[in-house]
PDB file of C-alpha atoms in Angstrom:
ATOM      1  CA  MET A   1     -34.103   6.323  40.645  1.00 57.00           C
ATOM      2  CA  ASN A   2     -35.157   4.568  37.393  1.00 74.00           C
ATOM      3  CA  ARG A   3     -32.081   4.861  34.926  1.00 80.00           C
ATOM      4  CA  LYS A   4     -32.992   5.451  31.205  1.00 88.00           C
ATOM      5  CA  LYS A   5     -32.222   2.548  29.207  1.00 91.00           C
ATOM      6  CA  ILE A   6     -30.698   2.272  26.167  1.00 94.00           C
ATOM      7  CA  VAL A   7     -29.846  -0.721  23.715  1.00 96.00           C
ATOM      8  CA  PHE A   8     -26.661  -1.780  22.727  1.00 97.00           C
ATOM      9  CA  VAL A   9     -26.244  -4.216  19.986  1.00 96.00           C
ATOM     10  CA  THR A  10     -23.213  -6.222  19.758  1.00 94.00           C
ATOM     11  CA  GLN A  11     -21.900  -9.839  20.373  1.00 90.00           C
ATOM     12  CA  ASN A  12     -18.767  -8.318  22.239  1.00 91.00           C
ATOM     13  CA  LYS A  13     -19.401  -8.118  26.144  1.00 92.00           C
ATOM     14  CA  ASN A  14     -15.883  -6.525  26.697  1.00 91.00           C
ATOM     15  CA  LYS A  15     -17.748  -3.623  24.915  1.00 92.00           C
ATOM     16  CA  VAL A  16     -20.811  -4.044  27.041  1.00 94.00           C
ATOM     17  CA  PHE A  17     -18.709  -3.702  29.723  1.00 94.00           C
ATOM     18  CA  ASP A  18     -16.987  -0.628  28.591  1.00 93.00           C
ATOM     19  CA  ALA A  19     -20.342   1.183  27.845  1.00 94.00           C
ATOM     20  CA  GLN A  20     -21.720   0.261  31.561  1.00 95.00           C
ATOM     21  CA  LYS A  21     -18.558   1.758  33.193  1.00 94.00           C
ATOM     22  CA  LEU A  22     -18.585   4.707  30.855  1.00 94.00           C
ATOM     23  CA  LEU A  23     -22.192   5.191  31.115  1.00 94.00           C
ATOM     24  CA  PRO A  24     -23.077   4.692  34.735  1.00 93.00           C
ATOM     25  CA  GLU A  25     -26.457   6.878  34.504  1.00 93.00           C
ATOM     26  CA  TYR A  26     -27.734   4.540  31.889  1.00 94.00           C
ATOM     27  CA  GLU A  27     -29.037   1.146  31.728  1.00 93.00           C
ATOM     28  CA  ILE A  28     -27.474  -0.841  28.923  1.00 94.00           C
ATOM     29  CA  GLU A  29     -29.888  -3.314  27.365  1.00 95.00           C
ATOM     30  CA  HIS A  30     -27.320  -5.865  25.906  1.00 95.00           C
ATOM     31  CA  ILE A  31     -28.718  -7.350  22.790  1.00 95.00           C
ATOM     32  CA  ASP A  32     -26.205 -10.161  21.896  1.00 93.00           C
ATOM     33  CA  LYS A  33     -26.533 -10.729  18.204  1.00 89.00           C
ATOM     34  CA  ASN A  34     -24.361 -11.154  15.239  1.00 86.00           C
ATOM     35  CA  VAL A  35     -24.838  -8.060  13.159  1.00 88.00           C
ATOM     36  CA  PRO A  36     -23.200  -8.861   9.906  1.00 87.00           C
ATOM     37  CA  GLU A  37     -20.419  -6.449   8.562  1.00 86.00           C
ATOM     38  CA  ILE A  38     -20.322  -5.250   5.071  1.00 90.00           C
ATOM     39  CA  GLN A  39     -17.015  -5.209   3.507  1.00 90.00           C
ATOM     40  CA  SER A  40     -16.172  -1.579   2.868  1.00 91.00           C
ATOM     41  CA  LEU A  41     -13.730   1.087   3.255  1.00 91.00           C
ATOM     42  CA  ASN A  42     -16.179   3.535   3.988  1.00 94.00           C
ATOM     43  CA  LEU A  43     -16.359   3.175   7.936  1.00 95.00           C
ATOM     44  CA  LYS A  44     -19.889   5.184   7.827  1.00 96.00           C
ATOM     45  CA  GLU A  45     -21.321   2.746   5.466  1.00 96.00           C
ATOM     46  CA  ILE A  46     -20.327   0.022   7.384  1.00 96.00           C
ATOM     47  CA  VAL A  47     -21.885   1.260  10.692  1.00 96.00           C
ATOM     48  CA  ASP A  48     -25.101   2.395   8.724  1.00 96.00           C
ATOM     49  CA  PHE A  49     -25.730  -1.170   7.572  1.00 96.00           C
ATOM     50  CA  LYS A  50     -25.015  -3.049  10.825  1.00 95.00           C
ATOM     51  CA  LEU A  51     -27.447   0.063  12.735  1.00 96.00           C
ATOM     52  CA  LYS A  52     -30.401  -0.761  10.364  1.00 95.00           C
ATOM     53  CA  TYR A  53     -30.053  -4.280  10.355  1.00 96.00           C
ATOM     54  CA  ALA A  54     -30.017  -3.956  14.741  1.00 96.00           C
ATOM     55  CA  TYR A  55     -32.813  -1.524  14.419  1.00 96.00           C
ATOM     56  CA  GLN A  56     -35.024  -4.315  12.637  1.00 94.00           C
ATOM     57  CA  ILE A  57     -33.969  -6.698  14.976  1.00 93.00           C
ATOM     58  CA  VAL A  58     -34.644  -4.515  18.427  1.00 94.00           C
ATOM     59  CA  GLY A  59     -37.556  -2.195  17.033  1.00 94.00           C
ATOM     60  CA  LYS A  60     -36.179   0.678  19.181  1.00 94.00           C
ATOM     61  CA  PRO A  61     -33.863   3.193  19.517  1.00 95.00           C
ATOM     62  CA  CYS A  62     -30.409   1.344  19.595  1.00 96.00           C
ATOM     63  CA  PHE A  63     -26.706   1.771  19.110  1.00 97.00           C
ATOM     64  CA  VAL A  64     -23.721   0.052  17.259  1.00 97.00           C
ATOM     65  CA  MET A  65     -20.089   0.442  17.043  1.00 96.00           C
ATOM     66  CA  ASP A  66     -17.243  -0.644  14.686  1.00 94.00           C
ATOM     67  CA  ALA A  67     -13.310  -0.367  15.103  1.00 94.00           C
ATOM     68  CA  SER A  68     -10.552   0.169  12.311  1.00 95.00           C
ATOM     69  CA  LEU A  69      -6.966  -0.046  12.905  1.00 96.00           C
ATOM     70  CA  PHE A  70      -5.002   1.872   9.812  1.00 97.00           C
ATOM     71  CA  LEU A  71      -1.229   0.657   9.557  1.00 98.00           C
ATOM     72  CA  ASP A  72       0.958   3.165   8.147  1.00 98.00           C
ATOM     73  CA  CYS A  73       3.250   0.829   6.885  1.00 98.00           C
ATOM     74  CA  LEU A  74       0.540  -0.857   4.466  1.00 97.00           C
ATOM     75  CA  ASN A  75      -1.113   2.425   3.395  1.00 97.00           C
ATOM     76  CA  GLY A  76      -3.919   2.217   5.814  1.00 96.00           C
ATOM     77  CA  PHE A  77      -4.580  -1.372   5.534  1.00 96.00           C
ATOM     78  CA  PRO A  78      -6.096  -3.390   7.387  1.00 95.00           C
ATOM     79  CA  GLY A  79      -8.255  -0.312   8.644  1.00 93.00           C
ATOM     80  CA  PRO A  80     -12.034  -1.917   8.871  1.00 93.00           C
ATOM     81  CA  PHE A  81     -10.835  -5.276   7.871  1.00 93.00           C
ATOM     82  CA  ILE A  82      -8.978  -5.530  11.347  1.00 90.00           C
ATOM     83  CA  LYS A  83     -11.115  -8.057  12.926  1.00 87.00           C
ATOM     84  CA  TRP A  84     -10.337 -10.430  10.154  1.00 87.00           C
ATOM     85  CA  TRP A  85      -6.981  -9.489   9.768  1.00 92.00           C
ATOM     86  CA  PHE A  86      -6.373  -9.938  13.473  1.00 87.00           C
ATOM     87  CA  GLU A  87      -8.730 -12.802  14.645  1.00 83.00           C
ATOM     88  CA  LYS A  88      -8.593 -14.927  11.170  1.00 86.00           C
ATOM     89  CA  THR A  89      -5.506 -14.643   9.385  1.00 91.00           C
ATOM     90  CA  VAL A  90      -2.448 -12.362  10.235  1.00 94.00           C
ATOM     91  CA  GLY A  91      -2.406 -12.113  14.174  1.00 92.00           C
ATOM     92  CA  GLU A  92      -0.618  -9.744  16.516  1.00 93.00           C
ATOM     93  CA  GLU A  93       2.891 -11.447  16.227  1.00 95.00           C
ATOM     94  CA  LYS A  94       2.708 -11.019  12.861  1.00 96.00           C
ATOM     95  CA  THR A  95       1.355  -7.476  12.706  1.00 96.00           C
ATOM     96  CA  CYS A  96       4.431  -6.427  14.658  1.00 97.00           C
ATOM     97  CA  GLN A  97       6.778  -8.048  12.394  1.00 97.00           C
ATOM     98  CA  ILE A  98       5.198  -6.387   9.493  1.00 97.00           C
ATOM     99  CA  ALA A  99       5.657  -3.033  10.787  1.00 97.00           C
ATOM    100  CA  LYS A 100       9.208  -4.188  11.876  1.00 97.00           C
ATOM    101  CA  LEU A 101       9.961  -5.302   8.279  1.00 97.00           C
ATOM    102  CA  PHE A 102       9.078  -1.840   7.044  1.00 97.00           C
ATOM    103  CA  ASP A 103      10.461   0.153   9.896  1.00 98.00           C
ATOM    104  CA  GLU A 104       7.358   2.115  10.089  1.00 98.00           C
ATOM    105  CA  TYR A 105       5.139   1.607  13.260  1.00 98.00           C
ATOM    106  CA  ALA A 106       2.710   4.561  13.024  1.00 98.00           C
ATOM    107  CA  CYS A 107      -0.761   3.827  13.124  1.00 98.00           C
ATOM    108  CA  ARG A 108      -4.346   5.446  13.784  1.00 97.00           C
ATOM    109  CA  TRP A 109      -7.144   3.501  15.456  1.00 96.00           C
ATOM    110  CA  THR A 110     -10.866   4.918  14.531  1.00 96.00           C
ATOM    111  CA  THR A 111     -14.089   3.985  16.094  1.00 96.00           C
ATOM    112  CA  VAL A 112     -17.435   4.821  14.538  1.00 97.00           C
ATOM    113  CA  LEU A 113     -20.699   4.524  16.878  1.00 98.00           C
ATOM    114  CA  GLY A 114     -23.906   4.689  15.148  1.00 97.00           C
ATOM    115  CA  TYR A 115     -27.003   5.508  17.285  1.00 97.00           C
ATOM    116  CA  PHE A 116     -30.713   5.347  15.679  1.00 96.00           C
ATOM    117  CA  ASP A 117     -33.287   7.105  17.485  1.00 93.00           C
ATOM    118  CA  GLY A 118     -36.253   5.805  15.387  1.00 90.00           C
ATOM    119  CA  LYS A 119     -36.481   8.841  13.408  1.00 93.00           C
ATOM    120  CA  LYS A 120     -32.818   9.896  12.726  1.00 95.00           C
ATOM    121  CA  ALA A 121     -29.519   8.127  12.611  1.00 97.00           C
ATOM    122  CA  TYR A 122     -26.522   9.811  14.115  1.00 97.00           C
ATOM    123  CA  PHE A 123     -22.603   8.570  13.388  1.00 98.00           C
ATOM    124  CA  LEU A 124     -20.345   9.643  15.870  1.00 98.00           C
ATOM    125  CA  GLU A 125     -16.450   9.186  14.911  1.00 97.00           C
ATOM    126  CA  GLU A 126     -13.349   9.496  16.871  1.00 97.00           C
ATOM    127  CA  THR A 127      -9.713   8.755  15.742  1.00 97.00           C
ATOM    128  CA  ILE A 128      -6.238   8.490  17.716  1.00 97.00           C
ATOM    129  CA  ARG A 129      -2.987   7.979  16.727  1.00 98.00           C
ATOM    130  CA  GLY A 130      -0.557   6.053  18.093  1.00 98.00           C
ATOM    131  CA  LYS A 131       2.411   3.130  17.084  1.00 98.00           C
ATOM    132  CA  LEU A 132       2.554  -0.255  17.031  1.00 98.00           C
ATOM    133  CA  PRO A 133       5.139  -1.878  19.598  1.00 98.00           C
ATOM    134  CA  ASP A 134       7.985  -4.177  18.435  1.00 97.00           C
ATOM    135  CA  VAL A 135       6.162  -7.394  20.262  1.00 97.00           C
ATOM    136  CA  PRO A 136       2.622  -7.493  21.524  1.00 96.00           C
ATOM    137  CA  ARG A 137       2.402  -6.321  25.038  1.00 97.00           C
ATOM    138  CA  GLY A 138       0.013  -6.240  28.142  1.00 96.00           C
ATOM    139  CA  THR A 139      -2.724  -8.486  29.175  1.00 94.00           C
ATOM    140  CA  ASN A 140      -5.521  -6.102  30.027  1.00 92.00           C
ATOM    141  CA  GLY A 141      -8.021  -4.961  27.400  1.00 83.00           C
ATOM    142  CA  TYR A 142      -9.099  -6.764  24.370  1.00 83.00           C
ATOM    143  CA  HIS A 143      -9.165  -7.187  20.668  1.00 82.00           C
ATOM    144  CA  TRP A 144      -6.028  -5.371  19.434  1.00 88.00           C
ATOM    145  CA  ASP A 145      -5.169  -3.507  22.957  1.00 94.00           C
ATOM    146  CA  THR A 146      -1.629  -5.522  23.000  1.00 95.00           C
ATOM    147  CA  LEU A 147      -0.902  -3.736  19.703  1.00 95.00           C
ATOM    148  CA  PHE A 148      -1.675   0.040  20.246  1.00 97.00           C
ATOM    149  CA  ILE A 149       0.495   2.762  22.050  1.00 98.00           C
ATOM    150  CA  PRO A 150      -1.117   5.900  21.914  1.00 97.00           C
ATOM    151  CA  GLU A 151       0.737   9.105  21.332  1.00 96.00           C
ATOM    152  CA  GLY A 152       2.423  10.371  23.981  1.00 95.00           C
ATOM    153  CA  GLU A 153       2.878   7.044  25.481  1.00 96.00           C
ATOM    154  CA  THR A 154       5.211   3.970  25.996  1.00 97.00           C
ATOM    155  CA  ARG A 155       2.651   1.700  27.307  1.00 97.00           C
ATOM    156  CA  THR A 156       0.165  -0.269  24.965  1.00 97.00           C
ATOM    157  CA  PHE A 157      -3.455  -0.138  26.129  1.00 96.00           C
ATOM    158  CA  ALA A 158      -3.378  -3.511  27.227  1.00 96.00           C
ATOM    159  CA  GLU A 159      -0.701  -2.271  29.560  1.00 97.00           C
ATOM    160  CA  MET A 160      -2.721   0.087  31.045  1.00 96.00           C
ATOM    161  CA  SER A 161      -5.603  -0.030  33.871  1.00 94.00           C
ATOM    162  CA  PHE A 162      -9.179   0.664  32.162  1.00 92.00           C
ATOM    163  CA  GLU A 163      -9.127   4.388  33.790  1.00 92.00           C
ATOM    164  CA  GLU A 164      -5.694   5.190  32.091  1.00 94.00           C
ATOM    165  CA  LYS A 165      -6.887   3.669  28.742  1.00 93.00           C
ATOM    166  CA  GLN A 166      -9.769   5.837  28.519  1.00 91.00           C
ATOM    167  CA  SER A 167      -7.806   9.058  29.375  1.00 92.00           C
ATOM    168  CA  TYR A 168      -6.446   8.188  25.606  1.00 91.00           C
ATOM    169  CA  ALA A 169      -9.203   5.721  23.711  1.00 85.00           C
ATOM    170  CA  VAL A 170     -11.788   6.899  21.837  1.00 92.00           C
ATOM    171  CA  THR A 171     -14.827   5.313  23.528  1.00 93.00           C
ATOM    172  CA  LYS A 172     -15.177   7.775  25.861  1.00 93.00           C
ATOM    173  CA  LYS A 173     -15.301  10.501  23.719  1.00 95.00           C
ATOM    174  CA  LEU A 174     -17.899   8.778  21.443  1.00 96.00           C
ATOM    175  CA  PHE A 175     -20.228   7.891  24.779  1.00 96.00           C
ATOM    176  CA  ILE A 176     -19.460  11.733  25.921  1.00 94.00           C
ATOM    177  CA  LYS A 177     -21.183  12.860  22.378  1.00 96.00           C
ATOM    178  CA  LEU A 178     -23.862   9.994  22.606  1.00 96.00           C
ATOM    179  CA  ARG A 179     -25.022  11.621  25.886  1.00 93.00           C
ATOM    180  CA  LYS A 180     -25.712  14.816  24.292  1.00 93.00           C
ATOM    181  CA  ILE A 181     -27.837  12.927  21.738  1.00 94.00           C
ATOM    182  CA  ILE A 182     -29.733  10.920  23.876  1.00 90.00           C
ATOM    183  CA  LYS A 183     -30.681  13.767  26.574  1.00 81.00           C
TER     184      LYS A 183
END
C-alpha cells in the first residue's frame, strides 16, 4: 500500500523523527534546509514567513513548525526567541537560575505548525502550561525538554519516554489537526 507523501521542511532531525512516529500513515519527505526565521513576537507571522520560504524551495505542499517557550518570571520572554536564548546565549542552567532568582517557575510552551497545500495556508497552534525545574533534568528528547515540566507532572519531558511525553506535548495534537486538513 502506498502511503501519501507529505513534505516537512526543517533542519531538525528530531522533529522529523517525531513526525514519522506520530504520522505513520504518511511518508514524511524531509527537506533539510535552513529556513530563515524572522524576528517577531507574532508566532503566526514567523511561521507564515517560514512556510512561504519553504514552499518556494520545494514547490509543492509542505509544512513547517516553530516552537516558543514563554517564562512567566520574564513577562513571557524569550518566547519565539528561545532558540537563540537556549543555544547561543543563556542556556538551560542559567534559565533555571533565573526562575529561581525570581522564585517564579511557571511557563508555557507554544508550537505553531504551518501547512500550505499550494492554494491555502493553514496555521495550527497548541499551547501547554508547565513549570521549570530547579535544575535541568533528563536525557531524552531535544531542545529545552530538560527544562519543561507539564502541568500535573513532576518530571521534565526529558525524563519521560517518547510515548509519555506525547500524552502532554503539543506535537501530537498538531499532527491530529494536520491529518484532518490533508485528508
